PDB file of C-alpha atoms and ligand atoms in Angstrom:
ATOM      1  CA  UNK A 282      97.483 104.983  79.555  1.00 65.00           C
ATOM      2  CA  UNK A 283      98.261 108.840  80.126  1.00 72.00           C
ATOM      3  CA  UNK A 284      99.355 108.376  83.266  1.00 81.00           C
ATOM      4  CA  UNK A 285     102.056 105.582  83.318  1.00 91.00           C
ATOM      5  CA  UNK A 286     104.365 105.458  86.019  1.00 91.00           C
ATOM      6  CA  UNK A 287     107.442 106.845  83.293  1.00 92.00           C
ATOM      7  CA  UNK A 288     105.037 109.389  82.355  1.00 93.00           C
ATOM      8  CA  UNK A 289     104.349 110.718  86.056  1.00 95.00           C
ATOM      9  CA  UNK A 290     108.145 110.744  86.300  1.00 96.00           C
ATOM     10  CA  UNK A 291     108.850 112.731  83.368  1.00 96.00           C
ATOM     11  CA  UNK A 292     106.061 115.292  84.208  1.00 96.00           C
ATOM     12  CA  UNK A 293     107.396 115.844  87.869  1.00 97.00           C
ATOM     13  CA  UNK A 294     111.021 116.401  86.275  1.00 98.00           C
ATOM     14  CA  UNK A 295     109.815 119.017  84.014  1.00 98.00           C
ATOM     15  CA  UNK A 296     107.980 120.843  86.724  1.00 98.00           C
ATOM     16  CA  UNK A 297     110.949 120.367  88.984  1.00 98.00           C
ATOM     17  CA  UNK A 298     112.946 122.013  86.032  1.00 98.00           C
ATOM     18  CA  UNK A 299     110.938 124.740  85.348  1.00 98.00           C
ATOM     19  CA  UNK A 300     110.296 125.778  88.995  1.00 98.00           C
ATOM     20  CA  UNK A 301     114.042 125.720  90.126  1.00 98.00           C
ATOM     21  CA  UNK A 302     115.654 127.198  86.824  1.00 98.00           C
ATOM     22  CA  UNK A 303     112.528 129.492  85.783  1.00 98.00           C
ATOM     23  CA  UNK A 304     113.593 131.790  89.355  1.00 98.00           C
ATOM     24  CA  UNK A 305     117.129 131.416  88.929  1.00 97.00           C
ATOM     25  CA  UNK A 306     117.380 132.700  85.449  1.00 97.00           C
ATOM     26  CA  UNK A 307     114.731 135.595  86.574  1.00 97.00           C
ATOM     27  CA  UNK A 308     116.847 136.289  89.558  1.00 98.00           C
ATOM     28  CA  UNK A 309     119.828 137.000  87.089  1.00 97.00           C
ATOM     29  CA  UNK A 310     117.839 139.067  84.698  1.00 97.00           C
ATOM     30  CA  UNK A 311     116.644 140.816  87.317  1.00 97.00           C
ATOM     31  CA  UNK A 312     119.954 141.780  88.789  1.00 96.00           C
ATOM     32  CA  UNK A 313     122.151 142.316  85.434  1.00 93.00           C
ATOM     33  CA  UNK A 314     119.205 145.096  84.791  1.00 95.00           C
ATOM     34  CA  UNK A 315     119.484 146.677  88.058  1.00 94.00           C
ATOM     35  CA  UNK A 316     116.149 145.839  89.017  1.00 95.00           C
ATOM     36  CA  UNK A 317     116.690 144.455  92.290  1.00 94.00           C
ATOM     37  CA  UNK A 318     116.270 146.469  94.827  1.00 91.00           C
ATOM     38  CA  UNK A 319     118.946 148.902  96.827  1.00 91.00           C
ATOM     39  CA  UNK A 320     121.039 146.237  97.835  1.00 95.00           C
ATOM     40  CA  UNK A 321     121.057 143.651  94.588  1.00 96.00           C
ATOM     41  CA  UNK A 322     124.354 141.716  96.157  1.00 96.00           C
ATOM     42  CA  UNK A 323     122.735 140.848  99.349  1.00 95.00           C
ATOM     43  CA  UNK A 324     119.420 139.574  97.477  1.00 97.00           C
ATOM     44  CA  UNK A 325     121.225 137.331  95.138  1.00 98.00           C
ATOM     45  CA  UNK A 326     122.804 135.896  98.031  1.00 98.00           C
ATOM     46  CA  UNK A 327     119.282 135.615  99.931  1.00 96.00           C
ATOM     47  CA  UNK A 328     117.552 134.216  97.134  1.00 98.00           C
ATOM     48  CA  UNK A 329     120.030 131.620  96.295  1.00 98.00           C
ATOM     49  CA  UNK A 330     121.078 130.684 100.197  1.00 98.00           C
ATOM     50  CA  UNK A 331     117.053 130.178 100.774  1.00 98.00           C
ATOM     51  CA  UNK A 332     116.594 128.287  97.725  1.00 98.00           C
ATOM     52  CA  UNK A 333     119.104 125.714  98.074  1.00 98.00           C
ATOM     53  CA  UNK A 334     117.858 125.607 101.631  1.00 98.00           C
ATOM     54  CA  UNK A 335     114.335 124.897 100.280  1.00 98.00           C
ATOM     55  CA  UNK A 336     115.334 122.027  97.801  1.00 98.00           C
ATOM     56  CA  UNK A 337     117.492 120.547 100.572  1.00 98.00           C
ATOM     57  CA  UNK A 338     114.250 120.037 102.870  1.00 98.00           C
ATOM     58  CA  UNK A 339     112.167 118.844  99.394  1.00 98.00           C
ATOM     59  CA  UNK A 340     114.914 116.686  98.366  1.00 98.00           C
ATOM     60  CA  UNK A 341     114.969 115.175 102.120  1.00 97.00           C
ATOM     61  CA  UNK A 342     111.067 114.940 102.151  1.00 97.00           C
ATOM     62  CA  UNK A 343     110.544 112.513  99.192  1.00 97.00           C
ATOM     63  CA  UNK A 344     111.365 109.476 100.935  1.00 95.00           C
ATOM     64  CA  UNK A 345     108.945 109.827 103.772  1.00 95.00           C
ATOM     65  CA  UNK A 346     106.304 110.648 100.965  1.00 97.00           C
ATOM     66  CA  UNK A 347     107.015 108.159  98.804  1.00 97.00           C
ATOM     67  CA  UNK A 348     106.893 105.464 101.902  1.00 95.00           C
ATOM     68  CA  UNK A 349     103.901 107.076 103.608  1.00 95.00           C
ATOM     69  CA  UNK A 350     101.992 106.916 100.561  1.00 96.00           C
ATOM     70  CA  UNK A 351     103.126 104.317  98.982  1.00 96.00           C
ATOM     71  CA  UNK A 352     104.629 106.362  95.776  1.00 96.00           C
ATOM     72  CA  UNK A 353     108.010 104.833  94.983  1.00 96.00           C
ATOM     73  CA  UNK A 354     108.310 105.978  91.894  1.00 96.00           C
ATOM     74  CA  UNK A 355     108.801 109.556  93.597  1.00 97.00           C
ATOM     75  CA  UNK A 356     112.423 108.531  94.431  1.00 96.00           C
ATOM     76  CA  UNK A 357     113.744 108.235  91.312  1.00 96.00           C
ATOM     77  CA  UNK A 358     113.257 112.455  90.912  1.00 97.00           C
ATOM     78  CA  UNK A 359     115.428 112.590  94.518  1.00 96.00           C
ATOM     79  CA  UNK A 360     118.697 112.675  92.332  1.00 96.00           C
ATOM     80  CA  UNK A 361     117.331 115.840  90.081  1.00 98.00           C
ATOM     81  CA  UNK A 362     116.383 118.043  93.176  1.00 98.00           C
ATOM     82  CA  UNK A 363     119.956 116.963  95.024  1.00 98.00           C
ATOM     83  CA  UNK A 364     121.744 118.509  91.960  1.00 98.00           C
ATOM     84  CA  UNK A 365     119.125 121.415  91.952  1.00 98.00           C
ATOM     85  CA  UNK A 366     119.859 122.183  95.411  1.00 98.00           C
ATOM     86  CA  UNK A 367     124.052 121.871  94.649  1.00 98.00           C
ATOM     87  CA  UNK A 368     123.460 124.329  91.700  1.00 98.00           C
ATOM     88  CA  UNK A 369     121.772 126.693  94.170  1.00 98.00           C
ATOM     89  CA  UNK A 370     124.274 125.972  96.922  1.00 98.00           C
ATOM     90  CA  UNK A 371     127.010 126.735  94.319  1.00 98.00           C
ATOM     91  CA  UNK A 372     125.598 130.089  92.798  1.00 98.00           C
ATOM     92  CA  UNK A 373     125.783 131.289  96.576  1.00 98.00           C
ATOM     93  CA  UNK A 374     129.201 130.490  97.259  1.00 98.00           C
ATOM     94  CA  UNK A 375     129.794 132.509  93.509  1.00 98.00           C
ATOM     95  CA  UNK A 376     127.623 135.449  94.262  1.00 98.00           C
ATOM     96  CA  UNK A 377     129.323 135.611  97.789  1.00 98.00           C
ATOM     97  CA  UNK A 378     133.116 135.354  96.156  1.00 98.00           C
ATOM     98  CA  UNK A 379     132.258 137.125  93.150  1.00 97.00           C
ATOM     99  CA  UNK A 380     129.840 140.561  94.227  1.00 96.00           C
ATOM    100  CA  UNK A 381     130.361 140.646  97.837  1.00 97.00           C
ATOM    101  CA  UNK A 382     134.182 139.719  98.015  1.00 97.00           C
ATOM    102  CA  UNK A 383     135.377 141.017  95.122  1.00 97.00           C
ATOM    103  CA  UNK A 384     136.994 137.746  94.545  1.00 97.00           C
ATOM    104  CA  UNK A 385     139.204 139.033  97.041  1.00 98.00           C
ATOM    105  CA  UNK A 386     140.386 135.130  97.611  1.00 97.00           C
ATOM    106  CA  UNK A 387     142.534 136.506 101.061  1.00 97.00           C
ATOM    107  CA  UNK A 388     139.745 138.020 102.208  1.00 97.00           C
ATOM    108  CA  UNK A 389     137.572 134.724 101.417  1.00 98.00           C
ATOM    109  CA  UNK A 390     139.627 132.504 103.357  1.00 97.00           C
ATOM    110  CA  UNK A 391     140.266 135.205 106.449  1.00 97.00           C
ATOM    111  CA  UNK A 392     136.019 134.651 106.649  1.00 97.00           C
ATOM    112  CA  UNK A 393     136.586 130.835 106.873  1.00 97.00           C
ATOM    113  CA  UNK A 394     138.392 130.463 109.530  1.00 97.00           C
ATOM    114  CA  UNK A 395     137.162 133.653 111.385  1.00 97.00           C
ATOM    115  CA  UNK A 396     133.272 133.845 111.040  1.00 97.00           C
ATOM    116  CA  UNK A 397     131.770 130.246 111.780  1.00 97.00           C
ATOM    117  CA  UNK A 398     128.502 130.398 110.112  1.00 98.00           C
ATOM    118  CA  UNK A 399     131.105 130.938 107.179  1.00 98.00           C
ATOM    119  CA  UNK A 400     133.077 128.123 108.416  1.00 98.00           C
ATOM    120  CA  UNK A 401     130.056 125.892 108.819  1.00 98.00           C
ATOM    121  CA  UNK A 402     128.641 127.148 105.046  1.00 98.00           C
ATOM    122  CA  UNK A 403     131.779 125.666 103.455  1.00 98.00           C
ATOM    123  CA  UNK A 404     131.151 122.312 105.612  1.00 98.00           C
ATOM    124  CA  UNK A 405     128.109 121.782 104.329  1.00 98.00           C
ATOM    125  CA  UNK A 406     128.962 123.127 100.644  1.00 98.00           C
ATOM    126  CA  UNK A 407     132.100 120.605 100.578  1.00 98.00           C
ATOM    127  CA  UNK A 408     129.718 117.330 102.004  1.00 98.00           C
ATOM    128  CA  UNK A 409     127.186 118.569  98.929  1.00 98.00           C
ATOM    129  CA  UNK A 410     129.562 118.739  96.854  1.00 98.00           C
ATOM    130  CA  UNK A 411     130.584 115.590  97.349  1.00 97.00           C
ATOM    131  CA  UNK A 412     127.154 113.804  96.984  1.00 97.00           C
ATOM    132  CA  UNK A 413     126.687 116.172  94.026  1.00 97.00           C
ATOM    133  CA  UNK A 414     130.033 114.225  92.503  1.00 96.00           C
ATOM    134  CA  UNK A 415     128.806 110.495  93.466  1.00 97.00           C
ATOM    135  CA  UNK A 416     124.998 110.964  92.660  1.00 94.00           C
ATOM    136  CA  UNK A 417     126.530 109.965  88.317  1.00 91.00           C
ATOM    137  CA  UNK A 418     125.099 106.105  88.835  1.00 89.00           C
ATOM    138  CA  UNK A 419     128.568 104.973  87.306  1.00 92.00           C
ATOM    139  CA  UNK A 420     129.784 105.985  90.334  1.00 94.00           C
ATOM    140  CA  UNK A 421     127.085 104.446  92.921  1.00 92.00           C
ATOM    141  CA  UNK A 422     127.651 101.398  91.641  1.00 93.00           C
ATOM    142  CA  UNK A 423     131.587 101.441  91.969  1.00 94.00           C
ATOM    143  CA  UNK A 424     130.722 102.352  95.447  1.00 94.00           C
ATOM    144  CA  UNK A 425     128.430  99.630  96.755  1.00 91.00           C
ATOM    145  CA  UNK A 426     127.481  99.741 100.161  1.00 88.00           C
ATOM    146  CA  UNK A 427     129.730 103.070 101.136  1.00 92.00           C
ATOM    147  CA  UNK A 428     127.345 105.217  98.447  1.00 94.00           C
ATOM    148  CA  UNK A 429     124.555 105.103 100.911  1.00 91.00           C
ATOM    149  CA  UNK A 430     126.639 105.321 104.139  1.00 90.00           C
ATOM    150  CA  UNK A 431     127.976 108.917 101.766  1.00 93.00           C
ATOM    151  CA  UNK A 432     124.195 110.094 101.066  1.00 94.00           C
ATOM    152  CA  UNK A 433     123.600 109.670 104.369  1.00 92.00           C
ATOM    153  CA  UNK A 434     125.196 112.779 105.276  1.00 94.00           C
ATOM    154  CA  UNK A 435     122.771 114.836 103.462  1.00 96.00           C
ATOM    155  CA  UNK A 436     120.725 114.693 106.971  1.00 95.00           C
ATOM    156  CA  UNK A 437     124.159 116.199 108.490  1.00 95.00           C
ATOM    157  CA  UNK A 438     124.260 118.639 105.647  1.00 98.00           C
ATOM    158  CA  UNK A 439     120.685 119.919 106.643  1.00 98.00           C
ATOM    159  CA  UNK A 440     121.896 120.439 110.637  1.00 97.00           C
ATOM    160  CA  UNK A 441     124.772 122.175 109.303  1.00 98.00           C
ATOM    161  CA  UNK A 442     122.631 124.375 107.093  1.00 98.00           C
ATOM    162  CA  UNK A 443     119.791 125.210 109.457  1.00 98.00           C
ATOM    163  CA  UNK A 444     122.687 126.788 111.863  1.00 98.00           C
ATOM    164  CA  UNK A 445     124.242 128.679 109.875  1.00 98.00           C
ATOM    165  CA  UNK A 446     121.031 130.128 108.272  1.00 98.00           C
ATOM    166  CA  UNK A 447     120.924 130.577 112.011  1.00 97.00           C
ATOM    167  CA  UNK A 448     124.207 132.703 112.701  1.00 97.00           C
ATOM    168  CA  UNK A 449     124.196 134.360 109.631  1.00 96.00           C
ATOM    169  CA  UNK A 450     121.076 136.591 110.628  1.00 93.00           C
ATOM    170  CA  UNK A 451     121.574 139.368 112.876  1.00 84.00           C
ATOM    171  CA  UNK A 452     118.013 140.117 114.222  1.00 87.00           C
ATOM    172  CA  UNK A 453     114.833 138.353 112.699  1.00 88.00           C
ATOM    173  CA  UNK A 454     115.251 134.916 114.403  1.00 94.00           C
ATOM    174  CA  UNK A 455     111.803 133.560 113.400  1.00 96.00           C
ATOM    175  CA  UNK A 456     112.758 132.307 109.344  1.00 96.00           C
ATOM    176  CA  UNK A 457     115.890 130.254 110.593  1.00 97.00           C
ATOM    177  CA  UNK A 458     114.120 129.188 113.944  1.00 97.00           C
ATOM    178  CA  UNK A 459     110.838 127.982 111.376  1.00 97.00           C
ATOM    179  CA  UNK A 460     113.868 126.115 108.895  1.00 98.00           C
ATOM    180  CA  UNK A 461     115.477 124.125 112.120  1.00 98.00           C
ATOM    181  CA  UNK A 462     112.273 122.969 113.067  1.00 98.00           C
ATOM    182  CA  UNK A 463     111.572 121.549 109.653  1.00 97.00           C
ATOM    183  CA  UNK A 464     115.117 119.898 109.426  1.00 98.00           C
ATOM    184  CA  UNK A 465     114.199 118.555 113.179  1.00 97.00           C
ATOM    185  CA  UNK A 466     111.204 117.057 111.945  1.00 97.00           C
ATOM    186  CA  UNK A 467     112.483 116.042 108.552  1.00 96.00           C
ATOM    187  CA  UNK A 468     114.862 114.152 110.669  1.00 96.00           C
ATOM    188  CA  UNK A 469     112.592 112.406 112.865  1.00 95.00           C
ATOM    189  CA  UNK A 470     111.104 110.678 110.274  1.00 92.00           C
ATOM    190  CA  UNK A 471     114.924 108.302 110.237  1.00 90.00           C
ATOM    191  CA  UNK A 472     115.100 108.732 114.176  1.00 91.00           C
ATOM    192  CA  UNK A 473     115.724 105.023 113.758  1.00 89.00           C
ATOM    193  CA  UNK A 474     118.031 105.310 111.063  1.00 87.00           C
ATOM    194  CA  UNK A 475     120.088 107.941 112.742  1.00 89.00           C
ATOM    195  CA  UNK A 476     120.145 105.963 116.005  1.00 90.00           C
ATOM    196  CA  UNK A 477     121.596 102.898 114.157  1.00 87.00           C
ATOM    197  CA  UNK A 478     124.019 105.302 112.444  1.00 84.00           C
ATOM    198  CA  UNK A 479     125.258 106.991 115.437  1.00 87.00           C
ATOM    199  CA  UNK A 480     125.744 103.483 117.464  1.00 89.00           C
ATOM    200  CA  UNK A 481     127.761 101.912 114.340  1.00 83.00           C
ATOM    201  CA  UNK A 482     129.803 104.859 114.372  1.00 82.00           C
ATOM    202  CA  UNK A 483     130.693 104.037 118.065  1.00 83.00           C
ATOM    203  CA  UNK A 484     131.076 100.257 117.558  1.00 86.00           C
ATOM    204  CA  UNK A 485     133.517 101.058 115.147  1.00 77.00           C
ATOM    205  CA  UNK A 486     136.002 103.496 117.385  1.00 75.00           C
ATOM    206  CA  UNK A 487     135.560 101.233 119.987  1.00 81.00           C
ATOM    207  CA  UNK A 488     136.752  98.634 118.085  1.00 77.00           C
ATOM    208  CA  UNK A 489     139.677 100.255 116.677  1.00 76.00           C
ATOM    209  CA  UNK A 490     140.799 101.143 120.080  1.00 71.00           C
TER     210      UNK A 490
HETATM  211  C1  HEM B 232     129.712 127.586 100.376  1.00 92.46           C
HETATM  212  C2  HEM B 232     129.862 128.178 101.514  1.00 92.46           C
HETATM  213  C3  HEM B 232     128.876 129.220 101.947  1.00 92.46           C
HETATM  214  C4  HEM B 232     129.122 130.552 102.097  1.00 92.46           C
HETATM  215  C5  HEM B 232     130.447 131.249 101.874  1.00 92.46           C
HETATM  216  C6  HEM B 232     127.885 131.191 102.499  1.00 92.46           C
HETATM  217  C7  HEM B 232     127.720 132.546 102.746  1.00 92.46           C
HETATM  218  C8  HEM B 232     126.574 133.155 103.163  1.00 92.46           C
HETATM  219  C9  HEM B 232     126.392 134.557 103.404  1.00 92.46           C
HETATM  220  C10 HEM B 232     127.462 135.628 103.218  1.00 92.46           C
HETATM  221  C11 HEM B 232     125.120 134.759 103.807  1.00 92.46           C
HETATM  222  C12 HEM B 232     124.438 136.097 104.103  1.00 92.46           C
HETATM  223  C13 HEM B 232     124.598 136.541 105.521  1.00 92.46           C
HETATM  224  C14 HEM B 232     124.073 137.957 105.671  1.00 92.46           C
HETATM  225  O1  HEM B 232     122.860 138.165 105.544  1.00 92.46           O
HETATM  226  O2  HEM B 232     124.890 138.835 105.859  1.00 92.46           O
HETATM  227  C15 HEM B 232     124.481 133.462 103.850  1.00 92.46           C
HETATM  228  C16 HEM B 232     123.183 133.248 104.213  1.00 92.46           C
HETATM  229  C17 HEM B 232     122.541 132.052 104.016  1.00 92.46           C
HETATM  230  N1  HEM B 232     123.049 130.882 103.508  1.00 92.46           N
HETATM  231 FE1  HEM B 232     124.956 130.551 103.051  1.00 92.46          FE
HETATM  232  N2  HEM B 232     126.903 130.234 102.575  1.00 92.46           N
HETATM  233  C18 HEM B 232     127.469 129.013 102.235  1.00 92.46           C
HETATM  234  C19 HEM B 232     126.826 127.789 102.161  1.00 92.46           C
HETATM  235  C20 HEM B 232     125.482 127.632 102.236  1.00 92.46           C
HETATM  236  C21 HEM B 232     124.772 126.419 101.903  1.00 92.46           C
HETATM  237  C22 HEM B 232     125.453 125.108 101.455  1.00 92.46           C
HETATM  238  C23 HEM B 232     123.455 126.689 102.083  1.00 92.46           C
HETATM  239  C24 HEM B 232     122.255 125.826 101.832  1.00 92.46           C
HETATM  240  C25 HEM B 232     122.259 124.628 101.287  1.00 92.46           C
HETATM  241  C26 HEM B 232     123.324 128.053 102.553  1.00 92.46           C
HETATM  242  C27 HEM B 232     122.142 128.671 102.906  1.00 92.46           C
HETATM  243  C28 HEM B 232     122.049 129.955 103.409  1.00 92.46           C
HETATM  244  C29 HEM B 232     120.818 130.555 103.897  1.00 92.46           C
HETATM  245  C30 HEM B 232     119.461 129.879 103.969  1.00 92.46           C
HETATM  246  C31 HEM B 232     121.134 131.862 104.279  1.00 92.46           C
HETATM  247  C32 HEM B 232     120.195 132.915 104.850  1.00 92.46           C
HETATM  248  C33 HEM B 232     119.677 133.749 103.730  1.00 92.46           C
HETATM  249  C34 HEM B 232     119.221 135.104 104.203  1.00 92.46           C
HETATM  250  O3  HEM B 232     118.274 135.174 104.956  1.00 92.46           O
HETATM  251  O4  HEM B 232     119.827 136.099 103.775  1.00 92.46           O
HETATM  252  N3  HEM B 232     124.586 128.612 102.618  1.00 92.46           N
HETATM  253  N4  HEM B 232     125.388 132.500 103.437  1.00 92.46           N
END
């Protein structure tokens, strides 16, 4: 009776602990002892950008897992990597503001509205943030049925993500071309899904017309 079903979860939750805070926490020690490299500000922002790109596709891979192979139990971990992948998301919007920007907040806003893989960045930082807020399950169940039309946008987070890993790069096209194709096929998986969504979305305009 080792492996029970509660017993699978809690193992996967400790090595989804271990292998998204373990880096983090080396990333920082790494940097606060100057031992990153010539250009420490642009690696923090690297490392964290990538990672929370990284949990983003894990986090939107466990469904088709868990259905594929009949694992269901592998959704109830979904909520831990969505915060995991906020937490990264957030400690690259601070080591953008904080080492690059000087917390220069003028200067943070000017790159808003005038570079728009920055502009897109903050899109896709405000939509996590928001599932981020709703994942507390006091919350999903004040929301009923409008919690899952919210989570939905994680697959628009993902678009938004894979272009402006996209823009942000000035030459070496092949990382962010390899990430869209992921979030393409990560997608395809709820082609049906999306479909529905996108038609409901026009029902509704047209109706309001
Ligand atoms: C909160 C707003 C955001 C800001 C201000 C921001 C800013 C930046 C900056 C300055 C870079 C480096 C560009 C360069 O190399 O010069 C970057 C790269 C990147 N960002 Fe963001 N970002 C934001 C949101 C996000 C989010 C939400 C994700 C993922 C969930 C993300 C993932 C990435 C990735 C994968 C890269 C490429 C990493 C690299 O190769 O250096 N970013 N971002």
């Amino acid at each position: 009776m080792l492996f029970t079903t509660s017993n699978k979860i809690l193992l996967l939750k400790v090595v989804i602990h271990l292998s998204a805070f373990l880096p983090l926490l080396s990333l920082y020690y790494l940097a606060f002892n100057d031992q990153l490299g010539a250009d420490p500000v642009q690696e923090v922002i690297h490392f964290t950008g990538i990672g929370a790109f990284n949990l983003l596709l894990v986090t939107l891979t466990v469904s088709p897992i868990a259905k594929i192979f009949k694992l269901g139990y592998l959704l109830q971990v979904r909520r831990l990597l969505g915060l995991y992948t906020f937490s990264y998301a957030f400690m690259h919007l601070v080591n953008f503001l904080a080492f690059d920007l000087q917390l220069a907040w003028s200067l943070f806003f000017n790159e808003i509205v005038k570079r728009p893989y920055i502009t897109i960045g903050m899109i896709a930082f405000v939509f996590l943030t928001a599932l981020a807020v709703t994942s507390l399950n006091s919350i999903k169940r004040k929301m009923g049925k409008s919690w899952q039309r919210l989570h939905n946008y994680s697959y628009f987070i993902a678009i938004l993500v894979s272009v402006h890993f996209y823009w942000s790069v000035k030459s070496e096209i092949i990382s962010p071309l390899f990430y869209m194709l992921l979030t393409i096929v990560l997608l395809a998986f709820r082609y049906k899904k999306i479909k529905e969504l996108i038609l409901s979305m026009f029902v509704k305009k047209i109706r309001s017309k």
